[in-house]
Amino acid sequence: MEIKNEAILVMDFGGQYTQLIARRVRECNVYCEIKPYKITAEEIKAKNYRGVIFTGGPNSAYDANGPKCDPKIFEIGIPVLGICYGAQLMAETLGGKVTGVNDNKEYGKTDVEFDTSSLMFHSAQEKNICWMSHTDRIEEIPHGFKITAMSKDCPVAAMEDIKRNFFGVQFHLEVQHTVEGMLYLKNFLYNACGCTADWQMDSFVTDTIKYLREKIGDKKVLCALSGGVDSSVAALLVHKAVGKQLTCIFVDHGLLRKDEGDQVESIFRQQFDMNLIRVNAKDRFLAKLAGVTEPEKKRKIIGEEFIRVFEEESGKLGKIEYLCQGTIYPDVVESGVGESAVIKSHHNVGGLPEDVGFEGIIEPLRDLFKDEVRKAGLELGIPEFLVWRQPFPGPGLAIRIMGDITEDKLDILKDADAIMREEFANNGLDRQVNQYFAVMTGIKSVGVMGDGRTYDNTIALRAVTTSDFMTADWARVPYDVLEKISNRIINEVKNVNRVVYDITSKPPATIEWE
Ligand code: XMP
């Protein structure tokens, strides 16, 4: 979908912050794309990028086997910003010198002094804190450059060649701990690259609706709606474009959280007047899952059954030309150093095979990061609670019940989980903690209630903070909130006599228990 004017290229050299850099550029309202470092100067010219950013990476710029850029990139005449490894690579390529540092490696928050007459640090403070993480450093800058920032252990914390518009920073300006990082980035984007901040979510929504209307014409579209933010926003964009030409199928597998199925139905049917088919398939899923205890087997059964139900329902609708999916940018971005595309670590329910007989796939969110999808959702009038909904795995509560799944266990878990969510919201934790839920542990333990012995279920509470869900820390939830949740679960949910809190980070644990 070619609807952007100005774009920046983020060249990935395998650094851990590549997507964060791209998100920061987007936060400055400048569109950007991530491409592997092997992209050539010719390809860059053809795409008409306004500027290029080299990311960090784990290699040494002087290592002959490390990833290198096409040196002709420096002849195109567009601004280049190198970050960490990217800055070192720029220095090496243009005739400077990079060396390993044995004694004075920098890691963490570091005091840096800036030359504020430089372009990148214009109107910045002369001294500030930046995030450093490096074992190599630039020893000699290339001809034409000047040093624009330094720290105690890093004589070239930043450099620039203002004539050619080349910039290098040793620190990570994209990381929150770099206090004025966004200002430095804006100086590069607006003052060096001449970007005008034209990437705005309101115009994205309007332009996308217009584009979809033209593309779809009078044809029909089908969408698998899960009630998650991605499929909801994707479906609503298509709905705004072509109205009732879109049919959404919402397969309720009975493994959703308490009342969730009804909420999804009422929002999309009543508030947005969408063509929605809700399939209540709980019995079917539970029958298939009866006696199954192995987590991957549960996932497989649910995934396959989902496709079967979806195909059966869509088969009743006659010819439909397009399938709409809520794929987002992190799902499609290619990794910098590997040859293959990053594959989502989990197969999502709703991930339909592409050969189910459609003329084409419509993926209106393919260029967006999650925070942009949320902004678009708010623009479209989707209620805040849905837009800010925490991630929920496709296989649903099936992977939060250890062992086999029964209707009783499902009911207990739904009630316990609803109490936890309610208390998180009451205490303002729902936006601070990235994912939180109850788990039916499958453990029974002895307790005492009144004067009697009990032997009942153990519920675990799981709450994590994370920025990317690849690593996570257990959330430091205040004791009084945990106490309230525990008391309420014991008192309000029958057949539970013990509540425990999971204090394991990821790794070594995963976020889900299965
Ligand atoms: P883990 O448990 O691997 O979870 O640390 C990381 C994130 O992925 C979600 N998750 C899934 N999402 N299908 C999904 O759509 C799945 O099978 C699945 N398993 C885990 C999990 O909720 C967390 O956000």
Coordinates of C-alpha atoms and ligand atoms in Angstrom, one line a residue, residues 296 299 344-349 390-396 399-400 434-435 437 462 464 466 468-472 506 509-514, ligand 1:
E296 CA 1.3 -28.4 22.2
R299 CA -2.7 -25.8 20.7
K344 CA 5.9 -15.5 15.2
S345 CA 6.9 -17.8 18.1
H346 CA 3.3 -19.0 18.5
H347 CA 0.8 -20.1 15.9
N348 CA -2.1 -17.9 16.6
V349 CA -5.7 -19.2 16.4
Q390 CA -3.8 -7.1 27.2
P391 CA -2.6 -9.8 24.8
F392 CA -4.6 -13.0 25.0
P393 CA -3.3 -16.2 23.4
G394 CA -5.3 -17.7 20.6
P395 CA -5.8 -21.0 22.4
G396 CA -7.2 -19.0 25.3
I399 CA -3.2 -23.2 28.1
R400 CA -4.0 -21.7 31.5
N434 CA 1.6 -5.7 30.4
Q435 CA 0.0 -9.0 31.0
F437 CA -4.0 -13.5 34.5
R462 CA 0.8 -14.3 37.0
V464 CA 4.5 -9.5 34.1
T466 CA 7.7 -6.5 29.4
D468 CA 8.4 -7.1 23.7
F469 CA 7.1 -10.3 25.4
M470 CA 10.4 -12.0 24.5
T471 CA 11.8 -11.3 28.0
A472 CA 9.7 -10.3 31.0
K506 CA 11.2 -14.9 31.5
A509 CA 10.0 -19.3 32.7
T510 CA 7.7 -18.3 30.0
I511 CA 4.8 -15.9 30.5
E512 CA 2.1 -18.5 30.1
W513 CA 2.3 -21.7 32.1
E514 CA 1.9 -23.9 29.1
Ligands
XMP1 P1 5.2 -17.1 26.4 O1 4.4 -17.9 27.2 O2 5.9 -17.8 25.3 O3 4.3 -16.0 25.8 O4 6.2 -16.3 27.2 C1 4.7 -14.9 25.1 C2 3.4 -14.1 24.6 O5 2.7 -15.0 23.6 C3 1.4 -15.3 24.1 N1 1.2 -16.7 23.7 C4 0.4 -17.0 22.6 N2 -0.2 -16.3 21.7 N3 -1.0 -18.3 20.7 C5 -0.9 -17.0 20.8 O6 -1.6 -16.3 20.0 C6 -0.3 -19.1 21.5 O7 -0.3 -20.3 21.4 C7 0.4 -18.4 22.6 N4 1.2 -18.9 23.6 C8 1.6 -17.8 24.3 C9 1.5 -15.1 25.6 O8 0.1 -14.8 26.1 C10 2.4 -13.9 25.7 O9 1.8 -12.7 25.4

